[in-house]
Structures are given as structure tokens and as C-alpha cells.
Short mmCIF file of C-alpha atoms and ligand atoms in Angstrom, two decimals:
data_model
loop_
_atom_site.label_atom_id
_atom_site.label_comp_id
_atom_site.label_asym_id
_atom_site.label_seq_id
_atom_site.Cartn_x
_atom_site.Cartn_y
_atom_site.Cartn_z
CA MET F 1 97.76 35.22 -47.22
CA THR F 2 98.30 31.70 -47.31
CA SER F 3 95.88 28.76 -47.47
CA GLN F 4 96.15 26.77 -44.30
CA VAL F 5 95.70 22.89 -44.07
CA ASN F 6 94.51 22.21 -40.81
CA ALA F 7 94.35 18.91 -38.68
CA ILE F 8 91.28 16.85 -39.34
CA PRO F 9 89.34 15.58 -36.04
CA ALA F 10 90.21 11.41 -35.97
CA ASP F 11 86.48 11.04 -34.92
CA SER F 12 85.02 12.79 -37.78
CA LEU F 13 83.02 10.85 -40.63
CA ALA F 14 85.37 12.73 -42.88
CA ALA F 15 88.42 10.98 -41.39
CA ARG F 16 86.47 7.60 -41.26
CA LEU F 17 85.60 7.85 -44.94
CA ALA F 18 88.90 9.33 -46.45
CA ARG F 19 91.60 7.28 -48.25
CA PRO F 20 93.73 6.52 -45.15
CA GLU F 21 97.06 7.66 -46.77
CA LEU F 22 95.63 11.15 -47.05
CA LEU F 23 95.31 11.52 -43.17
CA SER F 24 98.89 12.04 -42.70
CA LEU F 25 99.42 13.48 -46.15
CA GLU F 26 101.40 16.84 -46.17
CA PRO F 27 100.04 19.17 -48.96
CA TYR F 28 102.40 20.23 -51.52
CA GLN F 29 103.98 23.38 -50.20
CA SER F 30 103.27 25.63 -52.98
CA ALA F 31 105.31 29.17 -52.88
CA ARG F 32 101.87 30.64 -52.41
CA ARG F 33 100.75 28.56 -49.75
CA ILE F 34 104.25 29.16 -47.89
CA GLY F 35 103.63 33.00 -48.41
CA GLY F 36 105.65 35.53 -46.48
CA SER F 37 106.11 39.30 -46.36
CA GLY F 38 108.03 41.71 -48.37
CA GLU F 39 108.33 44.01 -51.72
CA ILE F 40 110.38 41.52 -53.92
CA TRP F 41 108.72 38.26 -54.65
CA VAL F 42 111.17 35.89 -56.29
CA ASN F 43 109.99 32.81 -54.52
CA ALA F 44 107.80 31.31 -57.24
CA ASN F 45 109.80 31.51 -60.55
CA GLU F 46 107.15 33.87 -61.80
CA SER F 47 107.93 36.68 -64.26
CA PRO F 48 108.00 40.22 -62.69
CA PHE F 49 106.29 41.62 -65.82
CA ASN F 50 102.50 41.69 -66.23
CA ARG F 51 101.84 42.22 -69.92
CA THR F 52 97.95 41.93 -69.73
CA GLY F 53 95.44 44.37 -68.38
CA ILE F 54 94.50 41.67 -65.64
CA ASP F 55 95.74 42.80 -62.14
CA GLY F 56 97.92 39.75 -60.83
CA ALA F 57 98.22 37.59 -64.02
CA ASN F 58 101.64 37.37 -63.84
CA ARG F 59 101.61 35.95 -60.31
CA TYR F 60 100.14 32.65 -59.09
CA PRO F 61 97.03 32.79 -57.90
CA GLU F 62 95.61 31.76 -54.27
CA CYS F 63 94.81 28.24 -53.95
CA GLN F 64 91.10 29.41 -52.73
CA PRO F 65 90.92 32.97 -53.96
CA PRO F 66 89.46 34.76 -50.62
CA GLY F 67 87.27 37.33 -52.38
CA LEU F 68 85.56 34.81 -54.41
CA ILE F 69 85.47 32.16 -51.45
CA ALA F 70 83.74 35.10 -49.29
CA ALA F 71 81.25 36.11 -52.10
CA TYR F 72 80.21 32.45 -52.36
CA ALA F 73 79.79 31.62 -48.95
CA ALA F 74 77.68 34.87 -48.52
CA TYR F 75 75.64 34.03 -51.63
CA ALA F 76 75.21 30.07 -50.61
CA GLY F 77 74.70 31.06 -47.14
CA VAL F 78 77.44 28.84 -45.43
CA ALA F 79 80.66 29.51 -43.64
CA ALA F 80 84.06 30.07 -45.70
CA ASN F 81 85.45 26.89 -44.30
CA GLU F 82 82.76 24.78 -45.68
CA LEU F 83 83.47 25.90 -49.26
CA ILE F 84 85.90 24.99 -51.85
CA CYS F 85 86.22 26.50 -55.16
CA GLY F 86 87.52 24.74 -58.31
CA ARG F 87 87.13 24.19 -62.23
CA GLY F 88 83.40 23.50 -62.26
CA ALA F 89 81.30 20.98 -60.74
CA ASP F 90 83.00 18.49 -62.53
CA GLU F 91 86.28 18.84 -60.73
CA ALA F 92 84.62 18.76 -57.46
CA ILE F 93 83.05 15.35 -58.46
CA GLU F 94 86.25 14.20 -59.54
CA LEU F 95 87.96 15.33 -56.32
CA LEU F 96 85.51 13.71 -53.92
CA ILE F 97 86.21 10.56 -55.97
CA ARG F 98 89.79 10.63 -55.56
CA THR F 99 89.38 11.98 -51.63
CA PHE F 100 87.38 9.28 -50.42
CA CYS F 101 87.49 6.15 -52.78
CA VAL F 102 90.11 3.61 -52.76
CA PRO F 103 90.85 2.43 -56.33
CA GLY F 104 89.70 -1.29 -57.22
CA LYS F 105 88.08 -1.57 -53.63
CA ASP F 106 85.31 1.35 -53.19
CA SER F 107 82.31 2.09 -55.11
CA ILE F 108 79.97 4.94 -55.71
CA GLY F 109 76.08 4.87 -56.23
CA ILE F 110 73.90 6.67 -58.48
CA PHE F 111 70.21 6.70 -59.26
CA SER F 112 69.79 6.22 -63.04
CA PRO F 113 69.43 7.81 -65.47
CA THR F 114 71.25 10.91 -64.31
CA TYR F 115 74.34 12.91 -65.15
CA GLY F 116 76.94 11.10 -66.89
CA MET F 117 80.24 12.42 -65.09
CA TYR F 118 79.75 10.52 -62.00
CA SER F 119 80.39 7.19 -63.45
CA ILE F 120 82.98 8.58 -65.89
CA SER F 121 84.88 10.08 -63.18
CA ALA F 122 84.53 6.92 -61.02
CA ALA F 123 85.59 4.84 -64.05
CA THR F 124 88.70 7.21 -64.88
CA PHE F 125 89.90 6.15 -61.19
CA ASN F 126 88.91 2.41 -61.31
CA VAL F 127 86.02 2.82 -58.73
CA ALA F 128 82.90 0.82 -59.26
CA VAL F 129 79.63 2.37 -59.44
CA ASN F 130 76.41 0.60 -58.05
CA THR F 131 73.56 1.65 -60.04
CA LEU F 132 69.99 2.05 -58.80
CA PRO F 133 67.08 2.69 -61.28
CA LEU F 134 64.95 5.99 -60.72
CA ALA F 135 61.16 5.08 -60.24
CA GLU F 136 58.74 5.00 -63.00
CA ASP F 137 58.14 8.92 -62.71
CA PHE F 138 62.00 9.44 -62.22
CA SER F 139 61.60 10.25 -58.53
CA LEU F 140 63.58 8.03 -55.88
CA PRO F 141 62.75 4.58 -55.38
CA ASP F 142 61.08 3.69 -52.08
CA ASP F 143 63.75 1.20 -51.28
CA ILE F 144 67.21 2.77 -51.76
CA SER F 145 69.08 0.39 -49.44
CA ALA F 146 70.66 -1.40 -52.38
CA LEU F 147 73.29 1.44 -52.55
CA THR F 148 74.51 0.58 -48.94
CA GLY F 149 78.40 0.07 -49.01
CA SER F 150 79.11 3.15 -51.36
CA LYS F 151 81.42 5.38 -50.17
CA LEU F 152 79.75 8.47 -52.42
CA VAL F 153 75.93 8.50 -53.19
CA PHE F 154 75.38 11.00 -56.03
CA VAL F 155 71.92 12.43 -55.94
CA CYS F 156 71.40 15.15 -58.94
CA ASN F 157 68.81 17.68 -57.91
CA PRO F 158 67.05 18.85 -60.05
CA ASN F 159 68.09 15.74 -61.96
CA ASN F 160 69.92 15.82 -65.48
CA PRO F 161 68.44 15.29 -67.86
CA THR F 162 64.92 14.52 -66.39
CA GLY F 163 64.49 17.51 -64.68
CA THR F 164 62.85 15.87 -61.66
CA LEU F 165 63.12 18.04 -58.56
CA LEU F 166 63.32 16.14 -55.02
CA PRO F 167 61.68 17.78 -52.00
CA LEU F 168 64.20 18.07 -49.24
CA ASP F 169 62.88 15.56 -47.06
CA GLU F 170 63.65 13.24 -50.07
CA ILE F 171 67.19 14.31 -49.76
CA ALA F 172 67.07 13.96 -45.85
CA ARG F 173 65.91 10.38 -46.58
CA VAL F 174 68.93 9.61 -48.50
CA ALA F 175 71.33 11.06 -45.82
CA LYS F 176 69.54 9.26 -43.19
CA THR F 177 69.71 5.88 -45.05
CA PHE F 178 73.44 6.04 -45.76
CA PRO F 179 75.16 7.54 -42.64
CA ASN F 180 78.39 5.92 -43.43
CA ALA F 181 78.71 7.48 -47.08
CA LEU F 182 79.03 11.14 -48.25
CA VAL F 183 75.41 11.84 -49.96
CA VAL F 184 76.52 14.39 -52.65
CA VAL F 185 73.68 16.55 -53.83
CA ASP F 186 74.38 18.13 -57.28
CA GLU F 187 72.51 21.38 -57.19
CA ALA F 188 73.94 22.58 -60.64
CA TYR F 189 70.56 23.71 -61.65
CA ILE F 190 69.12 24.86 -58.26
CA GLU F 191 68.58 28.54 -59.13
CA PHE F 192 65.90 27.37 -62.04
CA ALA F 193 63.98 25.14 -59.63
CA ARG F 194 60.64 26.23 -58.28
CA ASN F 195 58.39 25.03 -55.60
CA PRO F 196 54.69 24.16 -56.72
CA ASP F 197 53.64 27.46 -55.62
CA GLY F 198 56.45 29.28 -57.78
CA SER F 199 58.71 30.29 -55.04
CA PRO F 200 62.29 29.33 -55.46
CA ALA F 201 63.11 25.68 -54.37
CA GLN F 202 65.13 25.21 -51.26
CA SER F 203 69.06 24.03 -51.45
CA ALA F 204 70.04 21.00 -49.38
CA THR F 205 72.50 23.55 -47.79
CA GLY F 206 69.62 23.93 -45.12
CA LEU F 207 70.33 20.31 -44.24
CA MET F 208 74.20 20.41 -43.88
CA ALA F 209 74.16 21.31 -40.22
CA GLU F 210 71.86 18.34 -39.46
CA PHE F 211 73.63 15.77 -41.57
CA GLU F 212 77.43 15.80 -41.19
CA ASN F 213 77.48 13.44 -44.60
CA LEU F 214 75.74 16.08 -46.83
CA VAL F 215 78.00 17.41 -49.56
CA VAL F 216 76.37 20.02 -51.95
CA LEU F 217 77.76 20.88 -55.47
CA ARG F 218 77.05 24.12 -57.09
CA THR F 219 78.27 25.88 -60.39
CA LEU F 220 78.43 29.34 -62.01
CA SER F 221 77.91 27.17 -65.66
CA LYS F 222 74.05 27.37 -65.63
CA ALA F 223 72.04 30.44 -64.05
CA PHE F 224 75.01 32.69 -63.95
CA GLY F 225 75.93 31.96 -67.58
CA LEU F 226 79.62 31.23 -67.25
CA ALA F 227 80.10 27.73 -68.61
CA GLY F 228 83.11 29.03 -70.41
CA ALA F 229 84.79 30.43 -66.95
CA ARG F 230 84.91 26.82 -65.28
CA CYS F 231 84.08 27.60 -61.91
CA GLY F 232 82.08 25.42 -59.46
CA PHE F 233 82.00 24.74 -55.85
CA LEU F 234 81.99 22.02 -53.17
CA LEU F 235 80.10 22.81 -49.90
CA ALA F 236 80.41 20.54 -47.14
CA SER F 237 81.51 20.08 -43.33
CA ALA F 238 84.89 21.82 -42.48
CA SER F 239 86.41 18.29 -42.17
CA VAL F 240 85.35 16.98 -45.70
CA CYS F 241 86.77 20.34 -47.01
CA GLU F 242 90.14 20.12 -45.11
CA LEU F 243 90.58 16.51 -46.78
CA VAL F 244 89.61 17.49 -50.32
CA MET F 245 92.30 20.48 -50.03
CA ARG F 246 94.62 17.68 -49.79
CA VAL F 247 94.01 16.61 -53.02
CA ILE F 248 93.09 19.68 -55.17
CA ALA F 249 95.65 21.13 -57.53
CA PRO F 250 97.89 24.28 -55.92
CA TYR F 251 96.17 26.58 -58.22
CA PRO F 252 92.61 25.45 -59.45
CA VAL F 253 91.30 28.69 -60.07
CA PRO F 254 92.73 31.02 -62.52
CA VAL F 255 93.14 35.04 -62.07
CA PRO F 256 90.84 35.93 -64.61
CA VAL F 257 88.36 33.50 -63.35
CA SER F 258 88.07 34.71 -60.03
CA VAL F 259 87.72 38.43 -61.31
CA ILE F 260 84.52 37.22 -63.54
CA ALA F 261 83.42 34.92 -60.70
CA GLU F 262 83.29 37.70 -58.19
CA LYS F 263 81.75 40.12 -60.31
CA ALA F 264 79.02 37.65 -61.11
CA LEU F 265 78.48 37.16 -57.15
CA SER F 266 78.23 40.95 -56.76
CA GLU F 267 74.81 42.28 -55.81
CA GLN F 268 74.25 43.44 -59.24
CA GLY F 269 75.61 40.01 -60.61
CA VAL F 270 72.85 38.23 -58.41
CA THR F 271 70.28 40.47 -59.79
CA GLN F 272 70.95 39.99 -63.41
CA MET F 273 71.15 36.10 -62.76
CA CYS F 274 67.50 36.34 -61.04
CA ALA F 275 66.31 38.34 -63.96
CA ASP F 276 67.88 35.76 -66.46
CA VAL F 277 66.52 32.94 -64.62
CA VAL F 278 63.16 34.49 -64.71
CA LEU F 279 63.62 34.97 -68.59
CA LEU F 280 64.71 31.50 -69.37
CA ASN F 281 62.11 29.84 -67.19
CA THR F 282 59.36 31.62 -69.13
CA GLN F 283 60.82 30.81 -72.36
CA GLY F 284 60.85 27.10 -70.97
CA ALA F 285 57.45 27.33 -70.30
CA ARG F 286 56.58 28.15 -73.69
CA LEU F 287 58.48 25.42 -75.17
CA ALA F 288 57.04 22.82 -72.93
CA VAL F 289 53.79 24.02 -74.01
CA ALA F 290 54.61 23.74 -77.79
CA LEU F 291 55.95 20.26 -77.25
CA THR F 292 52.90 18.93 -75.33
CA ASN F 293 50.56 20.60 -78.16
CA ALA F 294 52.47 18.71 -80.80
CA GLY F 295 51.65 15.34 -78.94
CA LEU F 296 54.96 14.83 -77.08
CA ARG F 297 55.21 13.72 -73.26
CA VAL F 298 56.98 16.48 -71.26
CA LEU F 299 58.38 15.95 -67.89
CA PRO F 300 58.07 18.70 -65.25
CA SER F 301 61.51 20.27 -65.18
CA GLY F 302 63.40 22.09 -62.35
CA GLY F 303 66.46 22.60 -64.55
CA ASN F 304 66.89 24.85 -67.74
CA TYR F 305 65.81 22.12 -70.01
CA VAL F 306 62.99 20.10 -70.93
CA LEU F 307 63.02 16.47 -71.45
CA ALA F 308 60.47 15.30 -74.15
CA PHE F 309 59.50 11.93 -75.06
CA SER F 310 57.94 11.05 -78.58
CA ASP F 311 56.87 7.66 -80.00
CA ASP F 312 58.55 9.20 -83.23
CA VAL F 313 61.38 10.95 -81.87
CA GLU F 314 63.18 10.71 -85.19
CA ALA F 315 60.69 13.08 -86.81
CA LEU F 316 61.29 15.59 -83.95
CA ALA F 317 64.90 15.01 -84.39
CA ARG F 318 64.60 15.93 -88.07
CA ALA F 319 62.50 18.97 -87.52
CA LEU F 320 65.13 20.39 -85.32
CA ALA F 321 68.06 19.51 -87.40
CA ASN F 322 66.35 21.03 -90.68
CA ALA F 323 66.18 24.39 -88.80
CA GLY F 324 69.87 24.07 -87.74
CA ILE F 325 68.92 23.38 -83.95
CA VAL F 326 71.26 21.44 -81.69
CA ALA F 327 69.49 19.29 -79.18
CA ARG F 328 70.42 16.53 -77.00
CA ARG F 329 69.47 12.50 -77.34
CA TYR F 330 70.35 9.66 -75.38
CA SER F 331 71.68 6.09 -75.56
CA HIS F 332 70.05 5.16 -71.95
CA PRO F 333 67.33 2.63 -72.62
CA ARG F 334 64.92 4.73 -70.74
CA LEU F 335 65.76 7.82 -72.61
CA LYS F 336 65.32 6.20 -76.00
CA GLY F 337 62.44 8.43 -77.43
CA ALA F 338 63.54 11.51 -75.38
CA ILE F 339 65.13 14.68 -76.42
CA ARG F 340 66.56 17.26 -74.18
CA ILE F 341 66.18 20.83 -75.10
CA SER F 342 68.00 23.78 -73.15
CA TYR F 343 66.09 26.93 -72.63
CA THR F 344 67.24 29.68 -74.35
CA SER F 345 66.52 33.35 -75.70
CA GLU F 346 63.03 34.60 -76.60
CA GLN F 347 64.15 34.74 -80.43
CA GLU F 348 65.76 31.40 -80.29
CA THR F 349 62.99 29.86 -78.55
CA ASP F 350 60.56 31.23 -81.46
CA SER F 351 62.63 29.43 -83.78
CA ILE F 352 62.69 26.26 -81.66
CA ILE F 353 58.69 26.46 -81.76
CA GLU F 354 58.63 27.07 -85.17
CA ALA F 355 60.49 23.97 -85.76
CA ILE F 356 58.19 21.87 -83.55
CA GLY F 357 55.28 23.03 -85.77
CA ARG F 358 56.96 21.54 -88.83
CA ILE F 359 57.48 18.23 -87.22
CA ASP F 360 56.48 15.63 -90.24
CA SER F 361 56.06 11.82 -89.23
CA LYS F 362 57.19 9.57 -92.01
N1 LIG C 401 76.49 18.70 -62.65
C1 LIG C 401 75.40 18.53 -63.44
C2 LIG C 401 74.09 17.78 -63.12
C3 LIG C 401 75.53 19.19 -64.90
O1 LIG C 401 74.73 18.86 -65.70
C4 LIG C 401 76.58 19.54 -65.11
C5 LIG C 401 77.00 20.24 -66.48
N2 LIG C 401 76.45 19.86 -67.52
C6 LIG C 401 77.71 19.77 -64.15
C7 LIG C 401 77.55 18.96 -63.07
C8 LIG C 401 79.05 20.23 -64.52
O2 LIG C 401 79.14 21.59 -64.17
P1 LIG C 401 80.43 22.37 -64.52
O3 LIG C 401 80.27 23.07 -65.60
O4 LIG C 401 80.35 23.37 -63.19
O5 LIG C 401 81.57 21.40 -64.40
#
């Protein structure tokens, strides 16, 4: 089986936005891409010896392992040609910037404070960042037109680190406001997100048919518990995917990773993930109550973490550190008094709550 790179309609949004040189780029023809049929495979300078217990470990993997693509397409409810897998959502962020932004000329847009890698990835490619502050309550501002001109507009939903969950009509508003940009909705934490009635929050994938410019990022690092495997997904129109395929590395998904990832996406794996999410959200709720009772301001969170603000954040930091608990602080001016704590097991949550009970203001 070979990974085919097809023609991209010249009038597609993707073709209009892409770096022009990519439109005529012939992707690297790896031995795997060229493929062939036969019994003796001597076309890729591989070893014939598999010294591991892992099937196929001595051979280069498919660029886009078909079993993994089929499994995630079924899970996410998109077509297989609207999906790319790679080394985490972080690689997808970088690939989008490299596919669509001309260094030294183009820019991306972000709503701040948000996940740091959008800006870092842009900076490593000499792409400017237009920053629009989130509203007082960390929702989107009413006027977002200041990000016009950005090639990519990133919306982290739920937002890291504030936990803010935007309703889908807000995502639609962004997609409508920037018809000449790709609107990249980072849903790394979507499995944890709940509507006010407790039902699972809806993904922006449901808007992809309506908005050609929508891209959704997903990962197995969070709810699926596979941060160490490095496996994430980019969901977008077939044309956007075709272009990104011209930039992606020939073998982005190691064989052992696709084995683990496919297992996680099996019926049993998804059931386990859902149970883990319920458990973690329950512990997160306990944590939020404990922080609130200790006098901190806790933001409602759609993610697997809580952001808590304190007038005396040093006291909370000390209490956690003294108990050997490693939480996250930020240098962003709007997050100066904040600590982010990830949801964890019942036992570890007990320890965190105990430590919160020992906050000692000086
Ligand atoms: N997006 C967000 C919002 C994240 O918080 C993270 C990881 N902290 C990522 C993307 C990167 O995820 P991955 O592990 O899939 O690269």
C-alpha cells in the first residue's frame, strides 16, 4: 500500500493560502510511498532481521498507517482523507505553520493567554504572531477583527491554561470572521469538556462541512493517556490535508506507536478512556471545591486541569511544594496569581487536598 499525494483544486481555499512553492512540489518518494509487490523487499536499505517482538519493527512504517487512520476517522466521525496523524498535536501545529506561512511575511493569530506552542512554533519559522487578549472572563472578545490578515488563527478549545470552553457558535463566528484564514481549533482536551447539563461537549468537527477553513487538532496525549507515545491528529478538508502531506516527514508515526494507538482506539480502549475521563473529572470537581473552600478563585474548566487564582499564590505554591506536588505557574501578566493543577487519581487528589488544607499565609 502506498501513500498517494493527489492534485489540489487550484480554486480551493487551501491552494490559495498555501506557500506557493508547495503547489508544484513533488514530495519525497520514499521506498514506502513508491511501494511495489513481491516477496523480497530490498528497496529501502532496511534490515531483514526483526530482533524485537513487534511486528514490522525492522521495516519503515507507512507514512499514514491505514489501520490507525481508519480507527481515528471512525472515532472522530470524519473521512479518512480528512485526517493526518503525526507526532502529537504539537507536530500538527508546526506542520500547519510550515505549510501555509511564508517566513518573514505571513503571520498567525492567537487569543491570549493560551497554549504557548503556537507562538513558539511560529517564531522558529520566522512567522509573526498577532495577539488579541481574551475578554475579562477569558471568553473571546466581541470584536476579533484585529486578527484579520493572519494566515492561521488558533483557537484553543477548551483553552489551556484557563479551561474556558467556547460554544460552537463562537467557533463558527471565528470561522465566518476570517474566511481567508485557516481557523485552527485545538481540541487537545475535548474529551473532558462538558456542556452545562453534563453531556459531552460537541467537537468543531461538526462544523467542518459548513466551513472549508476549519481545521481541528486532536491528540492521544490527554484523555487517552498516551502522552509518551506522541500521537496526534489534524482534521481538515481533503485539500488542506493534501498540502500538509507535502511537508510532513516520510515516516512520522513509528510502528510501536501505531500499535499502541490502534489499541487505544478499539471499542475497549475508547470505553476505558471514557471511564478514565469520568474518574478524572470527578477528582477535578473535588479539587475545585477544596481550592474554592480555601479562598481561591477557580475558573470553570473544560479540560483536565483547574486554574486557581490567589492573592497569595506563593502560599499555595509553598504548600504544594512542601508536599512534593509539582503544579504549573505562569509568567503571563494575567496569570501572575494563578496555579494550574492537572486532574489526577483519587489518592493523589487526596494528597493535593490535604496540602491545600495546610496553606499557611505569611
Ligand atoms: N494543544 C494543547 C492545548 C496542549 O495543551 C498540548 C499539550 N500540552 C498540545 C496541544 C500538544 O499535545 P501533543 O502531546 O499531542 O503534542
